[in-house]
PDB file of N, CA and C in Angstrom:
ATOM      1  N   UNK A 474       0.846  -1.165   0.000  1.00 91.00           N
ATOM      2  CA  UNK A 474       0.000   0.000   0.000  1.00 91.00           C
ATOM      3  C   UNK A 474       0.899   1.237   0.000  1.00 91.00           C
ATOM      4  N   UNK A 475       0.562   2.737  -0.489  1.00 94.00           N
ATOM      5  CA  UNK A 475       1.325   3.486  -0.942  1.00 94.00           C
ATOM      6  C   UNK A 475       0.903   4.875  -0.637  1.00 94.00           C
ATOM      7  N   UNK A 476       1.052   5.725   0.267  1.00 94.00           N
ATOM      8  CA  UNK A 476      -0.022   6.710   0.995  1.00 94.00           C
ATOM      9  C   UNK A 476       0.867   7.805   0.797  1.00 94.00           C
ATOM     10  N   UNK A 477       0.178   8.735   0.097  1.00 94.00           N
ATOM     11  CA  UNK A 477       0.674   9.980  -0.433  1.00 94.00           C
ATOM     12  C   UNK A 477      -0.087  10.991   0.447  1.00 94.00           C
ATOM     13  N   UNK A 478       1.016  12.073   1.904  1.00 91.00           N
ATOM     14  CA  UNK A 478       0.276  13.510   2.116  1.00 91.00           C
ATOM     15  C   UNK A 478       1.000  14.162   1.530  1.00 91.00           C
ATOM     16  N   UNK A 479      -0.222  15.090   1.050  1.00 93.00           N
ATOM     17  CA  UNK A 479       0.644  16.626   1.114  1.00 93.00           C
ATOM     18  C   UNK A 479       0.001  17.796   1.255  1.00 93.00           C
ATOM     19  N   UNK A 480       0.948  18.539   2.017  1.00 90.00           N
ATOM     20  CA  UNK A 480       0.189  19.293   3.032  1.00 90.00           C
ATOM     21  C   UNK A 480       0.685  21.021   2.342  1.00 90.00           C
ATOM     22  N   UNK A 481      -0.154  21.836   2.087  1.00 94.00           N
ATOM     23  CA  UNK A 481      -0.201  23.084   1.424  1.00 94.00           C
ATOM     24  C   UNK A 481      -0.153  24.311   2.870  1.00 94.00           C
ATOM     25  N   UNK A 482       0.963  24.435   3.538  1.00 93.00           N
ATOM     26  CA  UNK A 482       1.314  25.595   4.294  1.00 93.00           C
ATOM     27  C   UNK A 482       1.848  26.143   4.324  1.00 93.00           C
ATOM     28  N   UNK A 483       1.988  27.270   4.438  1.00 93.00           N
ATOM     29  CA  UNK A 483       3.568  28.038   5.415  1.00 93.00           C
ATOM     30  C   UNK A 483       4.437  27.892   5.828  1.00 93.00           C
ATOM     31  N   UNK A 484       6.082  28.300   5.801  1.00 89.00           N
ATOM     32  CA  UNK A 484       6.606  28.277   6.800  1.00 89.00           C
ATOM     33  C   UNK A 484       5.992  28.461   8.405  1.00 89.00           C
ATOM     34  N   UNK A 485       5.732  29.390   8.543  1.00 89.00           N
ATOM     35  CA  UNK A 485       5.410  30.422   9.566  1.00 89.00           C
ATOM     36  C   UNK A 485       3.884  29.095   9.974  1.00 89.00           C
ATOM     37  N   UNK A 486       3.044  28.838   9.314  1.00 92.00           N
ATOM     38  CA  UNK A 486       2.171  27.523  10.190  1.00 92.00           C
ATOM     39  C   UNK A 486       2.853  26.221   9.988  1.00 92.00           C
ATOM     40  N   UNK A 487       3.725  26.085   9.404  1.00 91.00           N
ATOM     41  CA  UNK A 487       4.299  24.543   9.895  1.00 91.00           C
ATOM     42  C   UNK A 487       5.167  24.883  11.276  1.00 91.00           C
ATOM     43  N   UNK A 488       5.666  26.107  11.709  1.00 91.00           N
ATOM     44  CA  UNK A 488       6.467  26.053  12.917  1.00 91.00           C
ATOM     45  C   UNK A 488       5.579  26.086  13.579  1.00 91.00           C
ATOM     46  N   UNK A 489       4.221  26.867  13.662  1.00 91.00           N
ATOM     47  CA  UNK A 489       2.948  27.305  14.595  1.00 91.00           C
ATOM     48  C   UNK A 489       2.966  25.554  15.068  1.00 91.00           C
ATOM     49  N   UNK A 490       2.776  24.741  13.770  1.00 91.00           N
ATOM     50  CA  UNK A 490       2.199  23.437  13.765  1.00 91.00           C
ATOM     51  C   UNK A 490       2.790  22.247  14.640  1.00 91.00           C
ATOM     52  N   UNK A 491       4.302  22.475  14.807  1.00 91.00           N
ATOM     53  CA  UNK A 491       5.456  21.827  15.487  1.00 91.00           C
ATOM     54  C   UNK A 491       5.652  22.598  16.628  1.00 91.00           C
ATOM     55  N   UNK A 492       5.289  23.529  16.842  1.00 93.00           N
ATOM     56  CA  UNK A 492       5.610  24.318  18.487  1.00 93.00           C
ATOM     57  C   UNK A 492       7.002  24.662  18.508  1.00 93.00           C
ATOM     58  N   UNK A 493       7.890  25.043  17.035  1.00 93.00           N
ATOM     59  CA  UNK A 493       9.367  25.778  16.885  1.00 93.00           C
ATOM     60  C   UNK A 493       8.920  27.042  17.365  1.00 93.00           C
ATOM     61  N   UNK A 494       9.747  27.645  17.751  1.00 92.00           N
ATOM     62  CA  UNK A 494      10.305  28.903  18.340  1.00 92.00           C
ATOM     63  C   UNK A 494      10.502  30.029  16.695  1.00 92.00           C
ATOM     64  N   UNK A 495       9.572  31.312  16.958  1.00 90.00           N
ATOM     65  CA  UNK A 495       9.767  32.629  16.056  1.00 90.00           C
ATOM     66  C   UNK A 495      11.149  32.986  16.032  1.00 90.00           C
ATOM     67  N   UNK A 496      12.246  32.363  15.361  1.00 90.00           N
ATOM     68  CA  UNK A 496      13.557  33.029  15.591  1.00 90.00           C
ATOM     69  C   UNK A 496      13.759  34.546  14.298  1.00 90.00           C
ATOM     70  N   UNK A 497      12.786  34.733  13.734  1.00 90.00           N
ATOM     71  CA  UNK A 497      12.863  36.045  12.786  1.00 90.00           C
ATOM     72  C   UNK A 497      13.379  37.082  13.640  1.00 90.00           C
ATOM     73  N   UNK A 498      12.522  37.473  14.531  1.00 92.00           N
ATOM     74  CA  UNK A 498      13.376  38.984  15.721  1.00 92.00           C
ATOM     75  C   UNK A 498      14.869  38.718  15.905  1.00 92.00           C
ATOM     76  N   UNK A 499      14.993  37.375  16.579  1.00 94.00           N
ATOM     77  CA  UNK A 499      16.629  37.761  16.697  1.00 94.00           C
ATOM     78  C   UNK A 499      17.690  37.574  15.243  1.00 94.00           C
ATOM     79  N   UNK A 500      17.036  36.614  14.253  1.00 94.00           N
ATOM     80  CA  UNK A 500      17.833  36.962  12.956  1.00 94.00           C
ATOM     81  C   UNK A 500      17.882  38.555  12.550  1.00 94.00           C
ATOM     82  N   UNK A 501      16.460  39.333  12.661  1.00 95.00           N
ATOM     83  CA  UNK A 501      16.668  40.694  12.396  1.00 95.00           C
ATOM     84  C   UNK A 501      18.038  41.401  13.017  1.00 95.00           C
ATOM     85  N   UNK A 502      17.830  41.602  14.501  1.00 96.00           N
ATOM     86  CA  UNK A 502      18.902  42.467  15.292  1.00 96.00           C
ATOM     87  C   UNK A 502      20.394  41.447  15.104  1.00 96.00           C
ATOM     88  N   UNK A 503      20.299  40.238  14.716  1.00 95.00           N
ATOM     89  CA  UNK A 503      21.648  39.669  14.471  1.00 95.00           C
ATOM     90  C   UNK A 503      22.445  40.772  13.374  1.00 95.00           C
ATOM     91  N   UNK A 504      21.300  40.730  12.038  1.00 94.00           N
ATOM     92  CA  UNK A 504      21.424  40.898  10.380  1.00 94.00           C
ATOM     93  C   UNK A 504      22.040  42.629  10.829  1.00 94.00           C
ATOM     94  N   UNK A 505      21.205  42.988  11.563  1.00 94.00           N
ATOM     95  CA  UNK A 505      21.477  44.608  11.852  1.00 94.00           C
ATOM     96  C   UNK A 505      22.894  44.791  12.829  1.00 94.00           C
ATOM     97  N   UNK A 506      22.793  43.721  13.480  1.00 94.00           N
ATOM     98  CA  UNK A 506      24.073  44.357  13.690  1.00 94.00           C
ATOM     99  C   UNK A 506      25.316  44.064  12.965  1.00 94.00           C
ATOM    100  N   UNK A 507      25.665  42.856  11.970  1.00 92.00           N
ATOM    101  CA  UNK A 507      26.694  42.625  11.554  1.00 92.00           C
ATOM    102  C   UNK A 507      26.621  43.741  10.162  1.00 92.00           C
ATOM    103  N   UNK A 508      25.252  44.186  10.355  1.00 91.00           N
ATOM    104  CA  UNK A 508      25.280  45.371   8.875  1.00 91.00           C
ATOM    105  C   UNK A 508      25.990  46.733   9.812  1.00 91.00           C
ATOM    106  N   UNK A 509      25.897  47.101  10.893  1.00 89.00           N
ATOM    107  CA  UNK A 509      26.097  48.091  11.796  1.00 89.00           C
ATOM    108  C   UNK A 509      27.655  47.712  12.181  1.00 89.00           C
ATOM    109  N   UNK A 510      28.444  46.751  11.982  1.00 86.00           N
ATOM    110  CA  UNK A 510      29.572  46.430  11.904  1.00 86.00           C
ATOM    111  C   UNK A 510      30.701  46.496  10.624  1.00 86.00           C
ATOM    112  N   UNK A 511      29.530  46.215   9.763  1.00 83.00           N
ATOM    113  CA  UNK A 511      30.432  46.330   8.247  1.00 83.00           C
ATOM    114  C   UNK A 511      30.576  47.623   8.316  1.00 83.00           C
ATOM    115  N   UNK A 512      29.316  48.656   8.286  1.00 83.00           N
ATOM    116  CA  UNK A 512      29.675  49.881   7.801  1.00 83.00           C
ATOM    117  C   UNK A 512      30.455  50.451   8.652  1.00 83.00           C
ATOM    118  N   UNK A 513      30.996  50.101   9.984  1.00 79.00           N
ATOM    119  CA  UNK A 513      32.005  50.930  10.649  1.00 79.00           C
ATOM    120  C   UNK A 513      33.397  50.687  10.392  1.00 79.00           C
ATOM    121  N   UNK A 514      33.750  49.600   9.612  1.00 76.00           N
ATOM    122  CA  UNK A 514      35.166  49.362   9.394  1.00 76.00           C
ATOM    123  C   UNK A 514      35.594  49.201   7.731  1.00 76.00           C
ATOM    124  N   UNK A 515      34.137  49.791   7.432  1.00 73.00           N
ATOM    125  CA  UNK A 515      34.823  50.383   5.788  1.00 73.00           C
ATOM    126  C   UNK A 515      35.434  51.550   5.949  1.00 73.00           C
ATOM    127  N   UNK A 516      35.931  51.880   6.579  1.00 65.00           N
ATOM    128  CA  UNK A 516      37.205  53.008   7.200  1.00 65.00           C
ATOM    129  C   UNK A 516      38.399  52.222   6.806  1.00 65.00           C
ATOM    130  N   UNK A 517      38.090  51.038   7.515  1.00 66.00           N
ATOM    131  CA  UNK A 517      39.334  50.483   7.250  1.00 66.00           C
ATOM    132  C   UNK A 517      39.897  50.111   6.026  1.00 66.00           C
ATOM    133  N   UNK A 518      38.695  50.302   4.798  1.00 71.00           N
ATOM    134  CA  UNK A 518      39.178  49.720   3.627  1.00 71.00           C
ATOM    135  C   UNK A 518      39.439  50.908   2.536  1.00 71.00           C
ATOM    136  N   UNK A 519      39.677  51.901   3.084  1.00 70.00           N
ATOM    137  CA  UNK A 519      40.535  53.129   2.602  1.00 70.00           C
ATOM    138  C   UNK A 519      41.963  52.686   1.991  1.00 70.00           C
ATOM    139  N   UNK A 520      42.168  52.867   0.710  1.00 72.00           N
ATOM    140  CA  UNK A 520      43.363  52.662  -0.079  1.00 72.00           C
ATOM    141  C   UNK A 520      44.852  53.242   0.451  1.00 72.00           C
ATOM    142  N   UNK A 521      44.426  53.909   1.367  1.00 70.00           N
ATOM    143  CA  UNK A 521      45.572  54.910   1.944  1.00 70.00           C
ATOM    144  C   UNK A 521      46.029  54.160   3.097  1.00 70.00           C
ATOM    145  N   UNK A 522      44.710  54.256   3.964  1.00 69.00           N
ATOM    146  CA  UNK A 522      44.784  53.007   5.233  1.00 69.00           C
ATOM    147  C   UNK A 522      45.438  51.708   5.177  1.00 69.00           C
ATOM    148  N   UNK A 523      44.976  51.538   4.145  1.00 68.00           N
ATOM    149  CA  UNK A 523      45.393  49.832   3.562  1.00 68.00           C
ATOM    150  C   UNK A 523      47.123  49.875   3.746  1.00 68.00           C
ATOM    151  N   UNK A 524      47.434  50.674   2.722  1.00 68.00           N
ATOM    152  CA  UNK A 524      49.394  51.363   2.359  1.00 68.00           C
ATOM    153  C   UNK A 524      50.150  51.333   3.347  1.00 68.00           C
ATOM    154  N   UNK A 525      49.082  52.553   4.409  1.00 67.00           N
ATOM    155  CA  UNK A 525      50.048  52.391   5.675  1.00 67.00           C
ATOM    156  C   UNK A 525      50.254  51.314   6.762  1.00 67.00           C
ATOM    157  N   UNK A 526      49.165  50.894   6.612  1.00 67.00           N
ATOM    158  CA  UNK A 526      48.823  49.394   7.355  1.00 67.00           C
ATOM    159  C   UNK A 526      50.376  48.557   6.963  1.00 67.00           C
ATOM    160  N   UNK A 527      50.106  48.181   5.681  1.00 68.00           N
ATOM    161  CA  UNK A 527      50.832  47.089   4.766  1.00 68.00           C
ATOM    162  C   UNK A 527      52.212  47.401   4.472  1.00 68.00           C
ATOM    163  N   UNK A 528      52.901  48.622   4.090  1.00 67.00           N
ATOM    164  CA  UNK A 528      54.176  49.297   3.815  1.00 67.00           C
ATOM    165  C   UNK A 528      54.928  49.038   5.122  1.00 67.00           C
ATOM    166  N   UNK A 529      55.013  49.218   6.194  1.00 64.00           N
ATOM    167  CA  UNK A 529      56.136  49.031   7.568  1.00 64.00           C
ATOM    168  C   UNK A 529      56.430  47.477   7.224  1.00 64.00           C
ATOM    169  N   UNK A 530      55.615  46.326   7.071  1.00 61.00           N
ATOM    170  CA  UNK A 530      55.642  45.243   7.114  1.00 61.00           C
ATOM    171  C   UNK A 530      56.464  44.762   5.663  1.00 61.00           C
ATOM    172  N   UNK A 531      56.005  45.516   4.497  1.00 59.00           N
ATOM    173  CA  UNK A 531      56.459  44.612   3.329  1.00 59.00           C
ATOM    174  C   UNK A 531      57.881  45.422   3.438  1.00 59.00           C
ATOM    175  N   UNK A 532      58.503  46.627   3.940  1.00 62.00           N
ATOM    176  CA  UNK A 532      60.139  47.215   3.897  1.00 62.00           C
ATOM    177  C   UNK A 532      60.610  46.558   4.353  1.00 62.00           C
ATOM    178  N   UNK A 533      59.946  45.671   5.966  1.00 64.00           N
ATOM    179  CA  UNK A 533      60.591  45.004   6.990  1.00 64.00           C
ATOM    180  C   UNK A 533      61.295  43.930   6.382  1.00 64.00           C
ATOM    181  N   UNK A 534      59.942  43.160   5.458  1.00 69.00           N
ATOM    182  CA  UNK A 534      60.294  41.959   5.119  1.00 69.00           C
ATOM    183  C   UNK A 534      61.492  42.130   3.671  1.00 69.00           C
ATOM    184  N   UNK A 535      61.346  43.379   2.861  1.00 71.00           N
ATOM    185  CA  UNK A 535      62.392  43.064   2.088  1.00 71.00           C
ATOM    186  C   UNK A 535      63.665  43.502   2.592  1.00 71.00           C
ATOM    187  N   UNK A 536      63.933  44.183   3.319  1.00 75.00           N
ATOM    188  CA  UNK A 536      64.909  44.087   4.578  1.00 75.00           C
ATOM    189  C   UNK A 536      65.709  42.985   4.936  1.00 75.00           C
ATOM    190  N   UNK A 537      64.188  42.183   5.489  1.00 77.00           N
ATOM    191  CA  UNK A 537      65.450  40.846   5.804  1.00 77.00           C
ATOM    192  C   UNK A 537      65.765  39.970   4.709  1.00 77.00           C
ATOM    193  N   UNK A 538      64.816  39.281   3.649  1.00 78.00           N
ATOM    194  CA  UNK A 538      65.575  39.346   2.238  1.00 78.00           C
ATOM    195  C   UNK A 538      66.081  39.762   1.706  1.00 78.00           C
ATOM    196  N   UNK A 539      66.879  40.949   2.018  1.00 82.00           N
ATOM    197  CA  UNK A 539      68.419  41.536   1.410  1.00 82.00           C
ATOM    198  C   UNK A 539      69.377  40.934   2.216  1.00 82.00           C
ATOM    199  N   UNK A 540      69.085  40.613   3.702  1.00 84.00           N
ATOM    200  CA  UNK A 540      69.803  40.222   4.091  1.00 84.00           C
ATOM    201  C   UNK A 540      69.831  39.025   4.220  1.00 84.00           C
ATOM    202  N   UNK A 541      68.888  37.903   3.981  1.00 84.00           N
ATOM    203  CA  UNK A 541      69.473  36.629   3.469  1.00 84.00           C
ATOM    204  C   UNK A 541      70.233  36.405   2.335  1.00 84.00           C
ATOM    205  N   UNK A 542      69.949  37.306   1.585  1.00 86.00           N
ATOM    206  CA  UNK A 542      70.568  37.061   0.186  1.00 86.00           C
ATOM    207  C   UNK A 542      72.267  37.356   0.335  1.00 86.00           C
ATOM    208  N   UNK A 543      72.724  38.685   0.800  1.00 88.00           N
ATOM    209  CA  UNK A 543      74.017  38.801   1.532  1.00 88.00           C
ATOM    210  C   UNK A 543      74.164  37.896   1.792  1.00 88.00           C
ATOM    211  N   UNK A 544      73.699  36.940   3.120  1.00 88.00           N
ATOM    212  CA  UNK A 544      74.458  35.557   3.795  1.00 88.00           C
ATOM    213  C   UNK A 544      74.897  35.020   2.627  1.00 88.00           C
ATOM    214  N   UNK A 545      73.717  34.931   2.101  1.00 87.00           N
ATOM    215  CA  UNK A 545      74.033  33.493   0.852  1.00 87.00           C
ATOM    216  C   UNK A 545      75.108  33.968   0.010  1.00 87.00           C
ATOM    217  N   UNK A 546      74.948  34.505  -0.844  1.00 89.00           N
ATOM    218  CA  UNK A 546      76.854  35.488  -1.709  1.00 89.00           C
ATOM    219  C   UNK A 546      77.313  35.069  -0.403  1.00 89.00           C
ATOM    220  N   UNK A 547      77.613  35.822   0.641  1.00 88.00           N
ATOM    221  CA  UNK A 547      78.797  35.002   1.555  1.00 88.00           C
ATOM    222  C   UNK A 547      78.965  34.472   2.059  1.00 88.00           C
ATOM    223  N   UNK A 548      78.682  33.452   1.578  1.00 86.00           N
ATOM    224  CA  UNK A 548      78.993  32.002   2.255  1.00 86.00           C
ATOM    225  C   UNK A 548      79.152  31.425   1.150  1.00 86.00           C
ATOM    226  N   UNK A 549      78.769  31.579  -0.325  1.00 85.00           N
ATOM    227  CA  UNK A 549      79.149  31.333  -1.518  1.00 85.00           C
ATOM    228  C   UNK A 549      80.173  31.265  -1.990  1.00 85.00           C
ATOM    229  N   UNK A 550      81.073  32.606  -1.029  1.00 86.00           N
ATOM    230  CA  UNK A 550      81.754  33.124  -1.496  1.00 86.00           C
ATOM    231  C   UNK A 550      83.067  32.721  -0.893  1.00 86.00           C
ATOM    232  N   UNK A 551      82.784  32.239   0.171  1.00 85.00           N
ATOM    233  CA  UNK A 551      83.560  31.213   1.429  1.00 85.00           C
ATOM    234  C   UNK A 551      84.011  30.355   1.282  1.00 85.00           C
ATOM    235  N   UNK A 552      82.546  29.619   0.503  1.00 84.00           N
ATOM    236  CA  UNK A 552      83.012  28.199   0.223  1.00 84.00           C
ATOM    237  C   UNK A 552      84.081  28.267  -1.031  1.00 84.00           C
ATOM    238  N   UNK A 553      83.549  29.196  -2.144  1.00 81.00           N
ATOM    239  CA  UNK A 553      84.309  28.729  -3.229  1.00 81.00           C
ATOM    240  C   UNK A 553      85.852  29.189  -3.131  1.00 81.00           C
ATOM    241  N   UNK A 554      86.056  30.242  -2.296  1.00 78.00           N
ATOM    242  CA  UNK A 554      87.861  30.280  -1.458  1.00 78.00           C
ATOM    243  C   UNK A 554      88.196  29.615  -0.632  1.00 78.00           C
ATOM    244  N   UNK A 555      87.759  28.416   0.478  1.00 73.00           N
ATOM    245  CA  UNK A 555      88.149  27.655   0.644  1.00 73.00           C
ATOM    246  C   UNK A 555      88.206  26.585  -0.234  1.00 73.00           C
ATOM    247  N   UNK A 556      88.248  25.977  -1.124  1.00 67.00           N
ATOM    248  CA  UNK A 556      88.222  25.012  -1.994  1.00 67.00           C
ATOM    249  C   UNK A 556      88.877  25.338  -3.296  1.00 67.00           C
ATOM    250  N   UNK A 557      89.477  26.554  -3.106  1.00 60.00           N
ATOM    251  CA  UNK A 557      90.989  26.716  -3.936  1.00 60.00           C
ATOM    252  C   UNK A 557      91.678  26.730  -3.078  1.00 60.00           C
ATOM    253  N   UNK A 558      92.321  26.207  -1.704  1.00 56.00           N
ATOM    254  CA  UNK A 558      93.222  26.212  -1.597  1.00 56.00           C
ATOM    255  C   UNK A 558      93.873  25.697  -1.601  1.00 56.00           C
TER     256      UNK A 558
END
């Protein structure tokens, strides 16, 4: 035997129907606040902001890749005068 329902409702009366909990209010003030969050730190996504943010860090780092690269020439440069002698 082969028993077909189907049932024509709502969201909103199938939760009535199951006794789930209205979670719409707190999705609202969730939605509002992570919207009340974005728009305060698009400050931060200022092209200028960004530069100064990012520039101390990328000098730093080619900094010390000049100075690995030095080691390496000398120690290159070490090896290949010890091994003429």
């Amino acid at each position: 035997m082969k028993v077909n329902v189907q049932i024509d409702c709502t969201p909103e009366e199938a939760r009535s129907f199951f006794g789930l909990p209205d979670l719409k209010p707190m999705q609202d003030r969730i939605l509002a606040e992570i919207e009340q969050r974005m728009k305060s730190s698009l400050n931060a996504m200022d092209p200028s902001e960004i530069f100064k943010t990012w520039l101390p860090a990328s000098m730093q780092g080619v900094e010390q890749m000049q100075q690995v690269q030095q080691m390496f020439w000398q120690n290159l440069a070490a090896m290949a005068g010890s091994q003429k002698k």
